[in-house]
Coordinates of C-alpha atoms in Angstrom, one line a residue:
Chain A
M1 CA -113.5 30.8 164.1
V2 CA -115.2 32.0 167.2
F3 CA -117.1 29.8 169.5
K4 CA -120.8 30.6 169.8
R5 CA -122.1 28.0 172.4
Y6 CA -120.4 28.4 175.8
V7 CA -120.4 26.2 178.9
E8 CA -122.1 28.6 181.3
V9 CA -124.6 28.6 184.1
G10 CA -128.0 28.4 182.4
R11 CA -126.9 26.6 179.1
V12 CA -129.4 24.0 178.0
V13 CA -127.6 20.8 177.0
L14 CA -128.7 17.5 175.4
I15 CA -127.4 14.4 177.3
N16 CA -125.9 11.9 174.8
Y17 CA -124.9 9.0 176.9
G18 CA -125.9 7.3 180.1
P19 CA -129.3 6.4 181.6
D20 CA -130.7 9.9 180.7
A21 CA -129.5 9.8 177.1
G22 CA -131.7 11.9 174.8
K23 CA -133.0 14.2 177.5
L24 CA -132.4 18.0 178.0
A25 CA -130.9 19.5 181.1
T26 CA -129.5 22.8 182.3
I27 CA -126.0 23.6 183.6
I28 CA -126.4 24.8 187.1
D29 CA -122.7 25.0 188.2
I30 CA -119.3 24.1 187.0
V31 CA -117.3 21.6 189.0
D32 CA -113.9 21.6 187.2
Q33 CA -112.4 21.4 183.7
N34 CA -114.1 18.0 183.0
K35 CA -117.5 18.0 184.7
C36 CA -120.4 20.2 185.6
L37 CA -123.5 20.1 187.8
V38 CA -126.6 19.6 185.8
D39 CA -130.4 19.6 186.5
G40 CA -133.4 18.9 184.4
P41 CA -135.4 20.4 186.0
L42 CA -136.7 17.0 187.1
E43 CA -140.4 17.8 186.4
V44 CA -139.8 19.3 183.0
T45 CA -137.3 17.0 181.4
G46 CA -136.9 14.0 183.7
V47 CA -133.2 14.6 184.5
P48 CA -132.4 14.6 188.3
R49 CA -129.7 16.9 189.7
Q50 CA -126.3 15.3 189.1
V51 CA -122.7 15.8 188.2
I52 CA -122.0 14.9 184.6
P53 CA -118.8 15.1 182.4
Y54 CA -118.8 17.3 179.4
S55 CA -118.0 14.3 177.2
R56 CA -121.6 13.1 177.8
I57 CA -123.4 16.3 176.9
A58 CA -123.9 18.4 173.8
L59 CA -124.4 22.1 174.1
T60 CA -127.5 23.6 172.4
D61 CA -128.2 27.1 171.3
L62 CA -130.6 27.8 174.2
T63 CA -129.9 29.4 177.5
V64 CA -132.0 30.0 180.5
K65 CA -131.6 33.0 182.9
I66 CA -130.7 31.6 186.3
Q67 CA -128.1 32.2 189.0
R68 CA -125.5 29.7 189.9
N69 CA -126.9 26.7 191.9
A70 CA -130.5 27.7 191.4
R71 CA -133.1 25.7 193.2
Q72 CA -135.3 23.4 191.1
K73 CA -138.3 25.7 191.7
T74 CA -136.5 28.8 190.3
L75 CA -135.1 26.7 187.5
K76 CA -138.6 25.5 186.5
K77 CA -139.9 29.1 186.6
A78 CA -137.0 30.2 184.4
W79 CA -137.7 27.5 181.9
E80 CA -141.3 28.5 181.7
E81 CA -140.4 32.2 181.2
A82 CA -137.9 31.4 178.5
D83 CA -140.4 28.9 176.9
A84 CA -137.3 26.7 176.4
M85 CA -139.2 23.4 175.7
A86 CA -141.2 24.9 172.9
K87 CA -138.1 26.6 171.4
W88 CA -136.3 23.3 171.5
E89 CA -139.1 21.3 169.9
S90 CA -139.3 23.8 167.0
S91 CA -135.6 23.5 166.3
S92 CA -134.5 21.4 163.4
W93 CA -132.1 19.4 165.7
A94 CA -135.0 18.2 167.8
K95 CA -137.2 17.5 164.7
K96 CA -134.4 15.4 163.2
L97 CA -134.1 13.4 166.5
A98 CA -137.9 12.8 166.6
A99 CA -137.9 11.7 163.0
K100 CA -135.1 9.2 163.6
K101 CA -137.0 7.8 166.6
K102 CA -140.2 7.5 164.6
R103 CA -138.4 5.7 161.7
A104 CA -136.9 3.2 164.1
S105 CA -140.3 2.4 165.6
L106 CA -142.2 1.7 162.4
S107 CA -143.9 -1.6 162.0
D108 CA -143.7 -3.7 158.8
F109 CA -147.1 -2.3 157.7
D110 CA -145.9 1.3 158.3
R111 CA -142.8 0.7 156.3
F112 CA -145.0 -0.5 153.4
K113 CA -147.1 2.6 153.6
V114 CA -144.0 4.8 153.6
M115 CA -142.8 2.9 150.5
V116 CA -146.0 3.6 148.7
A117 CA -146.0 7.2 149.7
K118 CA -142.4 7.6 148.4
K119 CA -143.4 6.1 145.1
Q120 CA -146.4 8.4 144.8
K121 CA -144.2 11.5 145.5
A122 CA -141.6 10.3 142.9
E123 CA -144.4 9.9 140.4
I124 CA -145.6 13.4 140.9
I125 CA -142.1 14.8 140.6
A126 CA -141.3 12.8 137.5
K127 CA -144.5 14.0 135.8
K128 CA -143.7 17.6 136.6
M129 CA -140.2 17.2 135.3
A130 CA -141.5 15.7 132.1
E131 CA -143.8 18.7 131.8
L132 CA -140.9 21.2 132.2
G133 CA -139.2 19.4 129.4
A134 CA -136.2 18.0 131.4
Chain B
M1 CA -131.8 -66.9 210.2
T2 CA -134.1 -64.4 208.6
A3 CA -136.1 -62.0 210.7
T4 CA -139.4 -63.0 209.0
K5 CA -140.2 -66.6 208.1
T6 CA -140.5 -67.2 204.4
P7 CA -144.2 -67.4 203.6
R8 CA -145.7 -70.8 203.1
Y9 CA -147.0 -69.8 199.6
Y10 CA -145.2 -68.0 197.0
P11 CA -145.8 -67.9 193.2
A12 CA -143.9 -70.3 191.0
E13 CA -142.4 -67.6 188.8
D14 CA -141.2 -64.2 189.7
I15 CA -143.6 -61.9 188.0
K16 CA -142.6 -58.3 188.4
P17 CA -145.5 -56.1 189.3
A18 CA -146.5 -53.7 186.5
K19 CA -144.9 -50.3 186.7
A20 CA -147.3 -47.5 187.5
T21 CA -147.6 -45.7 184.1
Y22 CA -148.8 -42.2 184.5
R23 CA -151.3 -40.9 182.0
V24 CA -149.4 -38.6 179.7
K25 CA -150.6 -35.0 180.1
Q26 CA -151.6 -33.4 176.8
N27 CA -150.9 -29.7 177.2
P28 CA -152.2 -27.1 174.7
P29 CA -149.6 -26.2 172.1
R30 CA -147.2 -23.5 173.1
I31 CA -147.5 -20.6 170.7
R32 CA -145.4 -17.4 170.8
K33 CA -147.2 -14.6 172.5
S34 CA -147.0 -12.4 169.5
I35 CA -149.0 -14.8 167.3
T36 CA -152.8 -14.6 167.9
P37 CA -155.7 -15.3 165.5
G38 CA -155.7 -12.4 163.1
T39 CA -152.0 -11.6 163.2
V40 CA -150.3 -10.9 159.8
L41 CA -147.4 -13.2 159.5
I42 CA -144.4 -13.2 157.2
L43 CA -143.5 -16.7 155.9
L44 CA -139.8 -17.2 155.8
A45 CA -139.5 -20.7 154.3
G46 CA -141.2 -23.1 152.0
R47 CA -143.1 -22.6 148.7
F48 CA -144.6 -19.3 149.9
R49 CA -141.6 -17.7 151.4
G50 CA -141.8 -13.9 151.5
K51 CA -145.6 -13.8 151.5
R52 CA -147.6 -12.0 154.1
V53 CA -150.5 -14.1 155.3
V54 CA -153.2 -14.0 158.0
C55 CA -153.0 -16.4 160.9
L56 CA -156.4 -18.0 161.6
K57 CA -155.8 -20.2 164.5
A58 CA -153.3 -22.5 166.3
L59 CA -154.0 -26.2 165.6
E60 CA -153.7 -29.0 168.1
S61 CA -150.4 -30.2 166.7
G62 CA -148.8 -26.8 167.4
L63 CA -148.9 -25.7 163.7
L64 CA -150.6 -22.5 162.7
L65 CA -153.6 -22.4 160.3
V66 CA -153.0 -19.7 157.8
S67 CA -154.8 -18.2 154.7
G68 CA -153.5 -15.7 152.1
P69 CA -156.4 -14.9 151.5
Y70 CA -156.0 -16.9 148.3
K71 CA -157.4 -14.2 146.1
I72 CA -154.9 -11.7 147.3
N73 CA -151.6 -13.6 147.3
G74 CA -152.2 -17.2 146.3
V75 CA -151.7 -18.8 149.7
P76 CA -154.5 -21.3 150.4
L77 CA -155.7 -22.7 153.8
R78 CA -152.4 -24.1 154.9
R79 CA -150.5 -25.3 158.0
V80 CA -147.3 -23.4 158.9
N81 CA -144.8 -23.9 161.6
Q82 CA -144.3 -20.9 163.9
A83 CA -140.6 -21.3 163.8
Y84 CA -140.5 -20.3 160.1
V85 CA -142.6 -17.2 160.6
I86 CA -142.2 -13.6 161.6
A87 CA -145.2 -12.2 163.5
T88 CA -145.9 -8.6 162.7
S89 CA -147.8 -6.3 165.0
T90 CA -150.5 -5.8 162.4
K91 CA -153.8 -7.5 163.4
V92 CA -156.9 -8.3 161.3
D93 CA -160.3 -8.6 162.9
I94 CA -161.3 -12.1 162.2
K95 CA -164.3 -12.3 164.5
G96 CA -166.6 -13.2 161.6
V97 CA -164.4 -16.0 160.3
D98 CA -165.4 -19.6 161.2
V99 CA -162.5 -22.0 161.2
S100 CA -163.7 -24.4 163.9
S101 CA -164.3 -27.3 161.4
I102 CA -160.6 -27.2 160.2
T103 CA -158.3 -29.4 162.3
D104 CA -155.1 -31.4 161.7
E105 CA -157.1 -34.4 160.3
Y106 CA -158.4 -32.1 157.5
F107 CA -154.8 -32.0 156.2
A108 CA -154.0 -35.7 156.5
R109 CA -152.8 -37.3 153.3
S110 CA -155.2 -39.6 151.5
K111 CA -154.2 -43.3 151.3
E112 CA -155.2 -43.8 147.6
A113 CA -152.0 -42.2 146.3
A114 CA -149.8 -45.3 146.6
K115 CA -151.3 -47.7 144.0
D116 CA -149.4 -48.6 140.8
G117 CA -145.9 -47.9 141.8
E118 CA -144.3 -49.6 138.8
E119 CA -146.4 -47.8 136.2
E120 CA -145.6 -44.4 137.7
F121 CA -141.9 -45.3 137.7
F122 CA -141.8 -46.1 134.0
Q123 CA -143.8 -43.0 133.1
G124 CA -141.0 -40.7 134.0
D125 CA -140.7 -37.4 136.0
A126 CA -143.5 -35.4 134.4
P127 CA -144.9 -33.1 137.1
K128 CA -148.4 -34.1 138.0
P129 CA -150.8 -31.2 138.3
A130 CA -152.0 -30.6 141.8
V131 CA -155.5 -31.9 142.4
V132 CA -157.4 -29.6 144.7
S133 CA -160.5 -31.3 146.1
D134 CA -163.8 -29.5 145.9
Q135 CA -164.1 -29.6 149.6
R136 CA -160.9 -27.6 149.9
K137 CA -162.1 -25.1 147.4
A138 CA -165.4 -24.7 149.1
D139 CA -163.8 -24.2 152.5
Q140 CA -161.3 -21.7 151.1
K141 CA -164.2 -19.7 149.6
K142 CA -166.1 -19.8 152.8
V143 CA -163.2 -18.6 155.0
D144 CA -161.9 -16.0 152.5
D145 CA -165.3 -14.4 151.9
A146 CA -165.4 -13.4 155.6
L147 CA -161.6 -12.6 155.6
L148 CA -161.7 -10.3 152.6
K149 CA -164.4 -8.2 154.2
A150 CA -162.2 -7.7 157.3
V151 CA -159.1 -6.9 155.1
A152 CA -161.1 -4.4 153.0
A153 CA -162.0 -2.5 156.1
V154 CA -158.4 -1.5 156.7
P155 CA -156.9 1.0 154.1
M156 CA -153.9 -0.4 152.1
L157 CA -154.0 -3.8 153.9
E158 CA -155.0 -5.6 150.7
A159 CA -152.0 -4.2 148.8
Y160 CA -149.8 -4.9 151.9
L161 CA -150.8 -8.6 151.8
A162 CA -150.3 -8.8 148.1
A163 CA -146.7 -7.5 148.4
Q164 CA -143.7 -9.6 149.2
F165 CA -141.4 -9.0 152.1
T166 CA -137.8 -8.3 151.0
L167 CA -134.6 -7.0 152.5
S168 CA -132.4 -4.4 150.8
S169 CA -128.9 -3.6 151.5
S170 CA -129.5 -0.8 154.1
D171 CA -132.0 -2.9 156.1
K172 CA -130.9 -4.1 159.5
P173 CA -133.3 -6.9 160.5
H174 CA -132.1 -7.0 164.1
L175 CA -133.1 -3.4 164.5
M176 CA -136.4 -3.5 162.6
K177 CA -139.6 -3.6 164.5
F178 CA -142.2 -5.9 162.9

């Protein structure tokens, strides 16, 4: 079993815990075995430059081409060149997170509409199954 | 020897002067910020528990005036305590609904009910059918006609008000947004 996602300069990570939970950041530099220096960039993802332990982050598939300790300006340019935000939004991981967030914010009326939609979908499927002679 | 001489005239009995009673201030009833006229409420207790109804206004006593509408879920013009209610974020536009004539006195019990106590006692516990006065029916119709128009303007709202609110095993009410 080979590892595919490495902790390296330029790796895009998702912060799982803390005040910036749920936001993306890039690894700029590695401090030691337990923590790394991370930056949003601030204007793109809202994460300021900070030291963060690995236990609070999850590695994603995306990397961005930067040098160690890149400035925020270069980091932002690298993000735009790699189109990292768009690639992240189109990944199924990001879509699942967005769906979970939406589901949690539904109002009582929205939940009712979801229930009706589920019933309509089940009716269509059941009718088709009956047609196919199941 | 007293510093001041006792006055030459004093009353025969000691009458205490009347205490200054302050006029009691009547504040408007305190209603939760989430409950406004037009909010859809979920009733949690009483005969109509589980029903979703439309809040029409807050009465002077602090109770909420509520209507089904009657045609949709069978809840008439009724008073409801805000403590037994969940306010949802769904609002109905009730600009065209006139409920200014309905106050707490409208719902006061009539005094004619307590007449032949003995006769009723011997008749037994047969449930007496509810007598709805014509005035109530007329007011219900007047309010609901305007309400139903507002409800029909929003898609699926009528079916929503007709449905009951229930919890199933995977629901976590403390995490649900209403």
